[in-house]
Every structure is written in structure tokens, then in C-alpha cells.
XYZ file of C-alpha atoms in Angstrom:
684
model
C 263.365 29.623 99.907
C 263.496 29.473 96.122
C 260.093 28.615 94.688
C 259.731 26.138 91.849
C 257.504 27.419 89.051
C 256.181 23.901 88.412
C 254.784 23.989 91.960
C 252.664 27.111 91.312
C 248.941 26.839 90.512
C 247.040 29.924 89.336
C 243.391 28.997 89.762
C 239.969 30.605 90.066
C 236.609 29.538 91.462
C 233.832 30.239 88.952
C 230.126 29.434 89.149
C 226.507 30.532 89.094
C 225.495 32.816 91.969
C 224.989 30.975 95.285
C 226.715 27.755 94.157
C 229.251 28.118 96.982
C 232.398 29.714 95.505
C 233.191 31.941 98.472
C 232.356 29.229 101.028
C 234.679 26.825 99.166
C 237.445 29.455 99.082
C 237.066 29.915 102.862
C 237.497 26.175 103.430
C 240.540 26.040 101.144
C 242.189 28.842 103.143
C 241.270 27.168 106.442
C 242.477 23.637 105.664
C 245.702 24.938 104.105
C 246.457 26.842 107.321
C 246.166 30.281 105.673
C 243.384 31.226 108.102
C 242.555 29.849 111.538
C 238.786 30.251 111.641
C 235.991 29.513 109.203
C 234.244 32.570 107.763
C 230.604 32.330 106.702
C 228.900 34.234 103.869
C 225.629 34.628 105.807
C 227.476 36.161 108.748
C 229.567 38.509 106.565
C 232.793 37.061 108.015
C 234.484 35.653 104.901
C 237.996 36.762 103.921
C 237.345 37.309 100.213
C 233.987 39.124 100.527
C 235.550 42.102 102.327
C 233.621 45.026 100.805
C 230.688 46.378 102.906
C 228.402 45.910 99.878
C 229.407 42.214 99.694
C 228.868 41.618 103.407
C 225.414 43.218 103.330
C 224.189 41.438 100.199
C 225.881 38.093 100.860
C 227.277 37.999 97.294
C 230.688 38.458 95.680
C 230.951 41.722 93.740
C 234.647 42.063 92.972
C 237.090 39.245 92.284
C 239.370 38.794 95.291
C 242.931 37.519 95.043
C 244.687 35.477 97.717
C 247.060 32.515 98.002
C 247.822 29.513 100.194
C 250.279 26.628 100.469
C 249.129 23.013 100.179
C 251.749 20.335 100.689
C 254.665 21.968 98.798
C 252.518 23.797 96.220
C 251.677 27.505 96.121
C 248.081 28.046 95.015
C 247.229 31.567 93.833
C 243.438 31.908 94.045
C 240.933 34.311 92.527
C 237.378 34.084 93.922
C 235.061 35.515 91.248
C 231.488 36.879 91.358
C 228.552 34.747 90.200
C 226.087 37.542 89.417
C 225.817 38.370 85.709
C 226.129 42.126 86.377
C 229.751 41.519 87.399
C 230.679 39.119 84.604
C 233.607 41.379 83.592
C 235.324 40.336 86.846
C 235.164 36.698 85.692
C 236.331 37.635 82.193
C 239.493 39.420 83.313
C 240.303 36.770 85.902
C 240.076 33.900 83.407
C 242.350 35.820 81.057
C 245.278 35.388 83.476
C 244.462 32.032 85.105
C 245.888 28.654 84.096
C 243.106 26.575 85.657
C 239.618 26.914 87.112
C 237.353 25.040 89.483
C 233.777 25.225 88.243
C 231.424 24.797 91.195
C 227.993 23.347 90.438
C 225.119 22.950 92.882
C 224.105 19.301 93.428
C 220.451 20.364 93.482
C 220.389 23.233 90.929
C 222.804 21.567 88.507
C 224.091 23.501 85.499
C 222.404 26.874 85.983
C 222.343 29.749 83.465
C 225.403 31.603 84.760
C 227.252 28.258 84.925
C 226.900 28.129 81.139
C 228.170 31.707 80.805
C 231.346 31.138 82.854
C 231.942 27.837 81.039
C 231.866 29.658 77.700
C 234.251 32.287 79.084
C 236.654 29.524 80.174
C 236.386 27.990 76.676
C 237.304 31.360 75.154
C 240.568 31.498 77.115
C 241.237 27.732 76.843
C 241.403 27.357 80.634
C 241.770 23.819 82.041
C 238.971 22.887 84.449
C 237.938 20.658 87.315
C 234.311 20.475 88.456
C 233.321 20.370 92.123
C 229.671 19.401 92.654
C 228.857 21.165 95.910
C 225.962 20.908 98.388
C 225.790 17.104 98.269
C 224.136 17.289 101.700
C 221.024 19.037 100.340
C 217.719 17.237 99.866
C 217.311 16.690 96.142
C 221.067 16.436 95.455
C 221.626 14.413 92.284
C 225.297 13.816 91.502
C 224.833 11.761 88.325
C 222.039 14.063 87.156
C 224.458 17.024 87.290
C 227.140 15.015 85.438
C 224.606 14.330 82.674
C 223.704 18.045 82.541
C 227.399 18.812 82.033
C 227.324 16.659 78.890
C 224.110 18.126 77.517
C 224.321 21.803 78.506
C 228.075 22.418 78.536
C 229.119 19.927 75.837
C 231.726 18.819 78.394
C 233.479 15.449 78.629
C 233.193 14.704 82.372
C 235.489 12.197 84.068
C 233.878 11.000 87.312
C 236.645 10.746 89.948
C 234.483 10.305 93.052
C 231.088 8.967 94.087
C 229.054 10.249 97.061
C 228.300 7.976 100.036
C 224.978 8.334 101.880
C 223.630 6.717 105.027
C 219.927 7.245 105.769
C 219.967 10.167 103.309
C 222.848 11.852 105.187
C 225.949 12.690 103.121
C 228.771 10.819 104.855
C 231.760 10.890 102.524
C 233.027 9.958 99.072
C 234.526 7.048 97.193
C 237.924 7.785 95.637
C 237.846 5.813 92.372
C 241.632 6.003 91.832
C 242.538 4.762 95.316
C 239.499 2.438 95.412
C 238.872 3.605 98.956
C 236.024 5.241 100.848
C 236.780 8.587 102.495
C 234.914 9.451 105.717
C 234.996 12.503 107.984
C 234.916 11.847 111.712
C 234.463 15.394 112.992
C 232.277 18.418 112.207
C 235.237 20.532 111.097
C 236.193 17.911 108.519
C 239.810 17.747 109.681
C 239.895 14.051 110.591
C 239.863 12.190 107.274
C 239.822 8.409 107.331
C 240.384 6.121 104.311
C 238.444 2.880 104.708
C 237.261 -0.030 102.609
C 234.369 0.790 100.259
C 231.049 -0.199 101.928
C 229.697 -3.485 100.449
C 226.558 -1.819 99.054
C 228.722 0.581 96.981
C 231.314 -1.915 95.656
C 229.545 -2.771 92.393
C 228.845 0.882 91.597
C 232.460 1.862 92.411
C 233.800 -0.927 90.162
C 231.497 0.170 87.323
C 232.564 3.828 87.440
C 236.257 3.011 87.893
C 236.058 0.932 84.699
C 234.346 3.833 82.908
C 237.133 6.159 84.148
C 239.832 3.813 82.831
C 238.035 3.357 79.498
C 237.848 7.122 79.039
C 241.550 7.520 79.768
C 242.318 4.627 77.425
C 240.759 6.608 74.553
C 243.711 9.005 74.854
C 246.439 6.809 76.378
C 247.546 3.567 74.643
C 249.588 2.308 77.625
C 246.474 2.296 79.815
C 244.422 0.286 77.317
C 247.265 -2.262 77.000
C 247.470 -2.758 80.751
C 243.678 -2.839 81.081
C 243.179 -5.422 78.288
C 246.033 -7.616 79.578
C 244.679 -7.416 83.130
C 247.899 -5.800 84.374
C 247.864 -3.550 87.464
C 247.273 0.167 86.913
C 249.318 2.105 89.501
C 247.621 5.178 90.949
C 250.584 7.369 89.896
C 250.169 6.268 86.251
C 246.447 7.131 86.325
C 247.174 10.536 87.916
C 249.713 11.359 85.185
C 247.249 10.352 82.493
C 244.394 12.417 83.973
C 246.704 15.438 84.335
C 247.772 15.242 80.696
C 244.162 15.136 79.433
C 243.086 17.995 81.723
C 245.900 20.237 80.461
C 244.878 19.431 76.875
C 241.206 20.123 77.761
C 240.117 16.650 76.639
C 238.563 15.657 79.971
C 237.019 17.433 82.964
C 237.497 15.540 86.272
C 234.421 15.705 88.525
C 234.606 15.742 92.339
C 231.916 16.185 94.975
C 231.412 17.380 98.528
C 229.748 19.933 100.756
C 231.750 23.073 101.508
C 229.310 24.262 104.169
C 229.506 20.889 105.962
C 233.318 20.765 105.537
C 233.372 17.680 103.316
C 235.601 17.089 100.280
C 237.853 20.162 100.339
C 241.197 18.500 101.127
C 240.658 16.040 98.261
C 239.840 18.987 96.004
C 243.109 20.671 97.036
C 244.987 17.483 96.140
C 243.231 17.481 92.760
C 244.174 21.128 92.089
C 247.853 20.309 92.647
C 247.746 17.002 90.761
C 245.730 17.843 87.676
C 245.657 21.571 86.933
C 248.546 23.081 84.938
C 251.492 25.011 86.317
C 252.638 28.161 84.463
C 255.286 25.993 82.741
C 252.589 23.740 81.255
C 251.223 26.714 79.317
C 254.522 26.665 77.379
C 254.796 30.104 75.796
C 252.876 33.353 75.941
C 252.023 34.874 72.587
C 252.026 38.592 71.861
C 252.664 41.051 69.065
C 255.208 43.670 68.130
C 254.229 47.261 67.293
C 254.244 46.098 63.639
C 251.771 43.299 64.585
C 254.312 40.514 64.075
C 253.781 37.489 66.353
C 256.217 37.244 69.291
C 256.426 34.173 71.534
C 257.973 34.523 74.950
C 259.142 31.448 76.862
C 257.775 31.173 80.397
C 261.086 31.319 82.214
C 262.729 33.440 84.915
C 265.611 34.212 82.558
C 263.365 35.398 79.695
C 262.777 39.149 79.268
C 260.150 40.521 81.672
C 256.579 40.440 80.358
C 253.314 40.883 82.304
C 249.652 41.817 81.894
C 247.722 44.210 84.140
C 244.270 42.632 84.442
C 242.697 44.796 87.134
C 243.070 48.168 88.845
C 241.878 48.947 92.380
C 242.183 52.233 94.251
C 243.302 51.777 97.850
C 242.573 54.758 100.151
C 246.011 54.453 101.790
C 248.341 53.061 99.113
C 246.736 54.501 95.985
C 246.453 52.518 92.746
C 246.991 48.767 92.921
C 247.679 47.184 89.529
C 246.822 43.477 89.683
C 249.365 41.854 87.382
C 250.086 38.364 86.041
C 253.788 37.907 85.312
C 254.368 35.616 82.326
C 258.140 35.735 81.918
C 261.222 37.119 83.647
C 261.249 38.827 87.030
C 260.560 42.253 88.522
C 262.001 43.929 91.618
C 260.667 46.848 93.634
C 262.198 50.155 92.516
C 262.749 49.061 88.907
C 261.599 50.875 85.792
C 259.367 48.999 83.357
C 257.757 49.881 80.034
C 254.024 50.028 79.277
C 254.125 48.899 75.632
C 250.381 49.464 75.180
C 250.606 53.167 76.049
C 254.315 53.528 75.148
C 255.188 55.025 78.540
C 257.843 54.248 81.152
C 256.621 53.369 84.667
C 258.408 52.866 87.985
C 257.413 50.114 90.430
C 257.685 51.568 93.926
C 256.414 48.472 95.730
C 255.301 44.879 95.025
C 252.638 43.278 97.212
C 250.929 39.893 97.454
C 247.214 40.263 98.152
C 245.208 38.364 100.729
C 241.789 39.784 99.760
C 242.176 43.436 100.882
C 245.333 42.847 102.939
C 248.781 43.460 101.488
C 252.029 41.622 102.073
C 255.131 43.425 100.766
C 257.633 41.339 98.781
C 260.925 42.381 97.166
C 260.644 40.437 93.929
C 258.094 38.643 91.742
C 258.842 36.072 89.025
C 257.047 34.433 86.117
C 253.941 32.587 87.243
C 253.209 35.057 90.053
C 250.020 37.089 90.425
C 250.887 40.236 92.383
C 249.966 43.899 92.748
C 252.355 46.571 91.512
C 252.236 49.917 93.321
C 253.393 53.234 91.868
C 252.224 52.880 88.255
C 250.675 56.127 86.986
C 249.306 55.385 83.507
C 248.755 51.611 83.433
C 245.134 50.467 83.202
C 243.276 47.171 82.728
C 244.553 45.217 79.729
C 247.920 46.990 79.402
C 251.111 45.009 78.743
C 254.214 45.648 80.880
C 257.677 44.677 79.646
C 261.258 45.942 79.348
C 261.997 48.739 76.913
C 263.870 47.279 73.986
C 262.193 43.884 74.502
C 258.760 45.214 73.550
C 255.760 42.908 73.340
C 252.024 43.621 73.393
C 249.798 40.861 74.790
C 246.256 40.406 73.549
C 243.886 42.855 75.252
C 240.703 41.847 77.018
C 237.309 42.609 75.518
C 234.441 43.717 77.725
C 230.727 44.018 76.896
C 229.175 47.453 76.427
C 226.912 48.790 79.223
C 223.156 48.365 78.726
C 221.698 50.591 81.444
C 222.295 54.245 82.380
C 221.397 56.584 85.215
C 221.691 60.331 85.618
C 223.707 61.543 88.599
C 224.334 65.064 89.860
C 225.917 66.516 93.010
C 223.751 67.941 95.806
C 225.803 71.110 95.857
C 228.764 72.739 94.085
C 231.160 71.571 96.781
C 230.245 67.957 95.928
C 230.994 68.429 92.219
C 234.736 67.883 92.563
C 234.290 64.853 94.825
C 231.752 63.390 92.400
C 234.064 63.819 89.395
C 236.985 62.286 91.320
C 234.904 59.337 92.573
C 233.428 58.584 89.153
C 236.853 58.683 87.478
C 238.262 56.239 90.063
C 235.333 53.814 89.669
C 235.655 53.934 85.854
C 239.396 53.309 86.231
C 238.697 50.150 88.235
C 235.809 48.769 86.187
C 235.940 48.670 82.351
C 232.157 48.072 82.173
C 231.330 51.169 84.244
C 231.221 54.198 81.928
C 230.786 57.903 82.662
C 229.544 60.309 79.990
C 228.153 63.827 79.709
C 225.010 64.599 77.717
C 225.460 68.052 76.210
C 221.784 68.402 75.318
C 220.440 67.731 78.826
C 223.509 68.869 80.773
C 223.420 65.576 82.716
C 226.243 63.325 83.829
C 225.333 59.715 83.018
C 226.745 56.560 84.576
C 226.293 53.324 82.640
C 226.716 49.699 83.643
C 225.735 46.077 83.104
C 222.560 46.089 85.180
C 220.586 47.619 88.011
C 222.650 45.927 90.751
C 225.897 47.007 89.070
C 224.864 50.676 89.224
C 223.425 50.330 92.741
C 226.777 49.066 94.031
C 228.759 51.753 92.174
C 226.580 54.544 93.577
C 226.734 53.023 97.064
C 230.544 53.069 96.819
C 230.462 56.727 95.741
C 228.502 57.627 98.860
C 230.545 55.510 101.311
C 234.103 55.572 99.991
C 234.226 58.988 98.336
C 231.750 60.740 100.689
C 229.732 62.122 97.756
C 226.228 63.468 98.274
C 224.411 63.104 94.981
C 220.954 62.978 93.419
C 220.251 59.865 91.381
C 217.877 59.719 88.420
C 215.791 56.739 87.335
C 217.640 53.981 85.452
C 217.478 54.414 81.682
C 218.057 52.050 78.802
C 221.304 52.635 76.913
C 219.792 53.042 73.445
C 221.861 53.134 70.260
C 221.239 54.401 66.731
C 222.159 52.872 63.390
C 221.474 53.261 59.681
C 219.406 51.103 57.312
C 220.561 52.313 53.905
C 223.849 52.807 52.077
C 224.639 56.455 51.283
C 227.468 58.622 50.020
C 228.127 61.769 52.008
C 230.458 64.742 51.589
C 231.782 67.037 54.300
C 233.608 70.272 53.577
C 235.105 72.486 56.239
C 236.337 75.779 54.774
C 237.200 78.864 56.803
C 238.936 81.977 55.558
C 240.681 84.294 58.001
C 243.341 87.015 57.745
C 246.182 84.482 57.847
C 246.045 80.779 57.023
C 242.531 79.461 56.515
C 241.120 75.963 57.092
C 240.329 73.512 54.302
C 239.178 69.913 54.635
C 237.103 67.910 52.165
C 236.127 64.238 52.548
C 233.698 61.869 50.821
C 232.412 58.823 52.736
C 230.402 55.788 51.809
C 228.321 54.718 54.835
C 226.628 51.325 54.994
C 225.016 49.144 57.682
C 226.958 46.183 59.125
C 226.176 43.311 61.515
C 228.905 43.846 64.127
C 228.657 46.420 66.889
C 230.782 49.556 66.657
C 232.103 51.772 63.870
C 234.431 50.303 61.241
C 236.580 52.865 59.405
C 238.551 52.144 56.237
C 240.415 54.410 53.829
C 240.388 53.640 50.102
C 242.022 56.879 49.016
C 244.165 56.460 45.921
C 246.361 58.866 44.008
C 247.053 61.232 46.900
C 243.640 62.966 46.959
C 244.203 63.312 50.716
C 247.717 63.017 52.234
C 248.196 60.003 54.521
C 249.053 62.143 57.552
C 245.445 63.436 57.685
C 243.786 59.965 57.737
C 244.053 59.476 61.568
C 242.398 62.898 62.106
C 239.570 61.890 59.734
C 239.030 58.646 61.658
C 239.041 60.564 64.948
C 236.398 62.947 63.554
C 234.178 59.983 62.634
C 234.548 58.385 66.077
C 233.761 61.662 67.835
C 230.685 62.312 65.663
C 229.415 58.734 66.272
C 228.907 59.511 69.963
C 225.744 61.501 69.204
C 223.209 60.256 66.651
C 220.577 62.414 64.901
C 217.482 60.803 66.476
C 217.983 61.185 70.200
C 221.663 61.910 70.671
C 222.404 58.225 71.356
C 225.699 56.656 70.178
C 225.736 55.378 66.602
C 226.775 51.761 66.010
C 226.849 49.009 63.355
C 228.098 51.397 60.645
C 230.906 50.812 58.156
C 232.565 54.052 57.005
C 234.750 54.028 53.895
C 236.748 57.104 52.896
C 236.518 57.094 49.078
C 237.457 60.619 47.975
C 238.246 64.167 49.037
C 240.604 67.029 48.394
C 243.109 69.187 50.245
C 244.772 72.604 50.079
C 248.565 72.859 50.091
C 248.526 75.688 52.675
C 245.168 75.673 54.476
C 244.624 71.965 55.134
C 245.311 70.726 58.665
C 244.379 67.887 60.995
C 241.699 70.095 62.562
C 240.086 70.926 59.218
C 239.896 67.258 58.183
C 238.654 66.267 61.644
C 235.787 68.757 61.323
C 235.028 67.768 57.726
C 234.837 64.088 58.727
C 232.446 64.834 61.592
C 230.207 66.845 59.239
C 230.219 64.116 56.551
C 229.443 61.355 59.044
C 226.606 63.230 60.768
C 225.050 64.232 57.443
C 225.350 60.694 56.076
C 223.731 59.081 59.122
C 220.885 61.617 58.968
C 220.158 60.702 55.325
C 220.610 56.914 55.706
C 217.198 56.321 57.337
C 218.455 56.004 60.932
C 216.605 53.808 63.421
C 216.716 53.365 67.166
C 218.242 50.193 68.667
C 217.659 48.813 72.157
C 219.391 46.134 74.241
C 217.619 42.779 74.232
C 218.267 40.533 77.213
C 218.558 36.773 77.406
C 216.181 35.877 80.248
C 215.931 32.507 81.994
C 213.181 32.057 84.586
C 212.800 29.065 86.898
C 209.217 28.970 88.175
C 207.216 26.427 90.217
C 204.479 24.631 88.216
C 201.614 26.374 90.052
C 202.786 29.835 88.956
C 203.894 28.890 85.445
C 200.846 30.184 83.548
C 200.874 33.582 85.358
C 204.600 34.092 84.694
C 204.211 33.083 81.041
C 201.239 35.445 80.615
C 203.273 38.297 82.106
C 206.157 37.610 79.699
C 203.751 37.575 76.735
C 202.344 40.924 77.910
C 205.899 42.267 77.900
C 206.273 41.055 74.276
C 208.988 38.560 75.182
C 210.153 36.149 72.490
C 209.786 32.744 74.197
C 212.610 30.488 72.975
C 211.904 27.329 74.965
C 210.065 25.896 77.967
C 211.687 22.929 79.709
C 210.327 20.794 82.566
C 212.815 20.447 85.430
C 211.711 18.410 88.469
C 208.732 20.345 89.924
C 209.540 23.569 88.126
C 209.645 24.947 84.569
C 212.589 26.675 82.933
C 211.493 29.441 80.565
C 214.091 30.837 78.156
C 213.243 34.069 76.374
C 214.627 37.186 74.714
C 213.085 40.386 76.021
C 213.679 44.127 75.711
C 215.560 45.550 78.697
C 213.017 48.389 79.095
C 210.399 45.759 79.995
C 212.340 44.129 82.830
C 213.894 46.919 84.880
C 211.960 45.854 87.951
C 211.544 42.189 87.086
C 212.880 41.007 90.458
C 209.890 42.562 92.261
C 207.398 41.503 89.573
C 208.514 37.842 89.683
C 208.604 37.894 93.495
C 204.990 39.109 93.622
C 203.696 36.623 91.026
C 205.422 33.567 92.578
C 205.302 34.616 96.250
C 209.085 34.734 96.262
C 209.585 31.221 94.857
C 210.592 32.101 91.290
C 214.174 32.895 90.315
C 215.723 34.338 87.176
C 218.983 35.377 85.568
C 219.409 37.872 82.789
C 222.307 38.905 80.586
C 222.721 41.164 77.522
C 222.151 39.280 74.255
C 222.143 41.777 71.371
C 220.840 45.129 70.136
C 217.662 45.154 68.022
C 215.469 47.720 66.252
C 212.882 49.400 68.468
C 209.287 49.126 67.207
C 208.154 52.377 65.567
C 205.392 53.144 68.087
C 207.806 52.629 71.000
C 210.515 54.693 69.276
C 208.065 57.597 68.928
C 207.401 57.518 72.675
C 211.095 57.280 73.539
C 212.031 60.162 71.275
C 208.873 62.114 72.216
C 208.107 62.825 68.585
């Protein structure tokens, strides 16, 4: 059967941890007939949480891809993690999705990680619906959460449903478009009945339907005309209007239910098909040529093939699986394609649709599809795939730098090879998991986004790659930078029997605000031939990996090549590479270098009775308290705090609050380490 692209929906579930993403995904798969039993997170029986580490912890660690059919629509789904340590999984998923369902807890409301994923969705201009889950919980406050959306997310919510309660039990919802009440007459939520709105809810339903129409009228003149002239507003007209505003990101429709109690999911599926965009609604995909000229590719089966690899997984039986979003054209198994990012030709041996960790082989994939390509050797996360001759490079994804490191070494020599192989495969899969070697200590270091991130990676090494290794204590990923502008010269001269080596560069080094190293050449008059400039830049980048204070990477430095000289015979790329490294290292050493440390954004929710103890502990850790907000019977403390102070904060907070306090933490920025602390770190 030929699929219609307008009937495809590429969507993701995104939310704060424990808001119910995976449980909602399970219900979507069940009601659509994709699965025939309901999996539960607490029992470790869900489809999308298939990794042993996910089953044991009851959390999503890696984004899982699956699909289902609802009515005559194909819904490609990505279930993403909620824990901040795995935020890169959300980032790369949103990059390739057309729409997202943001799940909010009816009791917890807009929680810290909810704000993070909302900002990520803003960055990629992803259309959204909101599903307020857990309406059955004591303390659920539907309108309170809607108000939080306005205040905390700067969203423009469009209330589409109202909850119905009877004796504090969540019974169903009011559909404001249909002007009907929706009740569920069985525990599995399969028997849905549309009835008249209960008398006690009629006034409220009328009020919020009018608000809905008024909001649509702000963007749609035909609706305001009909509304003012008291003409009927057909449901189909309202659906079209809502869809248009969702695609333009003007409005965010809000629905409610309880995934655990099997309430509200079928209506959510209808909403996904009605309101979220198809690949065709995105219009065109924008990329660049090798000369950085803008190229726009129409989303059409007959356009030249163009796709983005957004994730790599290593399957023990199949090998590398390249998760790929196809934007234009089509691809068949056995065909050759071109990796325009790496300028290499690849062959697709097999195409598979994923159902979590299960694979379904297909012969062909077309624009709008999210599939896995098997057989690619060089393609990694963020690479563009196209046809040679129709080159295009899509915008790459940007991932945060790791903030925590741990030493790891094999138990014995026979484990060394397995360790190296396992680490390389994990780094291949996860752009925020880095492996490095410290020459001074002789240690292999693994770096990640947090303690849990590294715990999971090391657990996978032991289980999947059968590595026996010794693990060091977690360490902060410090950086070094400069505080003064300097000019520095590097000369590399070597005389031998034959050709010698001659490289001479002059740099101006100065501090800058952004992370990283910025290199610019201002050479005029041919003091250094252009062909040596890339080697000079490479020398700078290599030298920046080890700073003069403690061997930590150097960052926030702008390097300008302002002068130098060369020898007609003896100059080479190697000589200029070495000269650049010498000039950079010498310049950093003389530019009053300082140590930088990662500062975390910390948000703590603590019951009133433990508030003073938690606040005192944060003050003792020299946290910068940004705000304290009352929230029902708890306080929300927002603070910036050095990562070195909160390695074991989970246990500390648990002990202070007897397990009743919760927190989330994410990297905020790098800041100068106090002198007395720097002395201790560097053991001066």
C-alpha cells in the first residue's frame, strides 16, 4: 500500500522525569493495536525501556524509536529520557521531529526539566501539544498547571478539554470542540462513551469554549465573524483553525488524562493526527553547499535524496544502526549514498524500522520516514546523507560539553583490548560521552554529563562488552583560561643532513566570553603561505588540550595569527604545526592563566519543615541562592553551585529531608575557581 506523506506524524514524548512519558507511550501502542498487553514501568515490562539499566532503575536512558497506526495515519514515535544527564537524547530527537507532546504532571506542574525540554523544542521550532497527566492524583490542579505554562514557559495555552470528577475520582473529560463529556466504562479504557455534559459542568464548559473561540479568533477572521454574528461554528472549521495555529507555533493545545488509569489516550491520538504537522507542513529543509551557500530541498519523493543521521547504536548481532530521518527523495536497500559531511561514499546493506530494540526489515524508505540504515561504516551522529552530485550539508547538532570525569583501567592486560573497544563503541553512540588519555598520569578518563550518566556507561561496559575494570572516584572536568591579552612567538627550527624544519608564527591571545578556542588568521603580504594555515590551526587545537596549570583543556581563548615567516625549502606543515603549539602554550603560560570549574543550576523542592536545614547546607557549600519560591506545602530553592560541592547531593538531601526532598541539576556555565580552592586542586 502506498503511504501518503501527509498522513505521517513524526512525534516525540518529552517531559520532566517521572511525568509519565513511557507509560503514555505504552498506552499509545496498546490502543493503536501495536501491542496486545500493557507494559508497566514499575514492573520493567515496557516496550521502549528495553535496556537492563532502564528496567532496573525505572527510568528512560536512551531515546527509543517505534511506530503505530491510528485510523489511517502512521505515527513515528520517539520516547525520550527525562533525566538531565541524558538531555542529549532529547536534543537529537527534537532535531528530527516535526511535533512533540509535552507531558506535565497534574500535581507537580511545570518542573525544572519541563522548562529545559521546552527550551530545546523552542530552539528547533517544534510544534507542541501538552498532555497534563496524572489527573487521578490527589492534589491534581489542571488550571494551576495551565497557569504555570503561561508564567514559566511563556506559552500560549489553548485549553481543549476539562477534567470531570465525581467524589474526587477522575471520571473523564469534557471535549470543548464537540461540547460533549467523554466517560470510560471499563478499567482498560477501551469503552469510550460520549454523553451530554453533566449539569454542574455546563457553565464552566461554556466559559472555556468561549475562551477557546476567542483565542482562535485572534488569528482567524472567519471565526470572529461567525462568532460575532452568532453563526454556527462547525467542528471541522475549528479543527482546521487549531491545526494552522499549532503548526505556526502560535498556540499550544492542552489535553488531560491519566495514562496509568487508561484515561484520555485515544483522544490524545486523535489530537496528534489532527493538529501536529506532517512532513509536508514543514515545507522545505534548509542546508548548505560546501561553499556555505544556502540550499533548500523540497520535501518530496521525487526530490534528490537527503537525510540526517541523528543517532548511532551498536547492535551485538547486526552491528551499527544509523538512526536516520529522511527529508527528501527515497532510498532502497543495496544503494550507494554519499556522506557529504565526511565526503565519503557509503553503501546501505539493509533498511529497518525500529520497534524499540526490535527490527523490521523494509525494502525502501521515503521522505518523512524515520528508519535505521545498516551497513554504513563512517557515518556518525549529525552527518548528512545525500546523493553524490546533489550535495547538501544539513545543520549539525550541538551537544553540551561533559562536566564530570572518572578514571578507568582494565583489571588485567587481556581486558585492555575489550576496554578500548567498548569505550570506542559507547563514545560512537553518545556524543556527550568522551574518552581521553592523560599523558601525565597515564590514566584513561571517561567524561559525561553527570554521575548517573557515567554509572550507566560503566554498567554497560561490564554487561555488554564483558569488561572487568577498576573505576576511580568521579572528578570535576576542570578547564583553564587566560585573563590577559598577550603576544606570543613560536619558532620551530631543526637542521639535519638533508632538508631541515622551519616554522615561525606570531599569535595574539586574548580572553573571550564563549567556550572553546576561536582561531583567526590576519596574515597579509604572504608572510606565511596559505597552505600552512590549517596546520597552524591544528597545532593550536592540539596544544589547547593541555593547559599549563594542571593539564586541563584550555577554553575561552581567541587566537589571532598576526605575523610569522617561512623558509622556501625547509618549511612544512609539520614545522608550522609545532611552531603553533609552542606559541600557544607559551602565550597561555604568560597570560595569567586561571582554573575554571563547572557551575550547576540546582533546583531543590523541599518540605517546609526541612527548609532551614537544606538552606543552611547550601550556604555551607557556598551556593549562590537565586530565588526561593513557596509552592503549596513546599519551597522551591533555585541556586547556582559548584559541581565539586554536589557530587553526592542525592544522599545528602535524602538524609536531611528523610527522603522527602527532590532536586534536579544541570550544567550552567564555567566560572573561575577561588584561589584557595585552586591551590588545593593543583596541590601547589
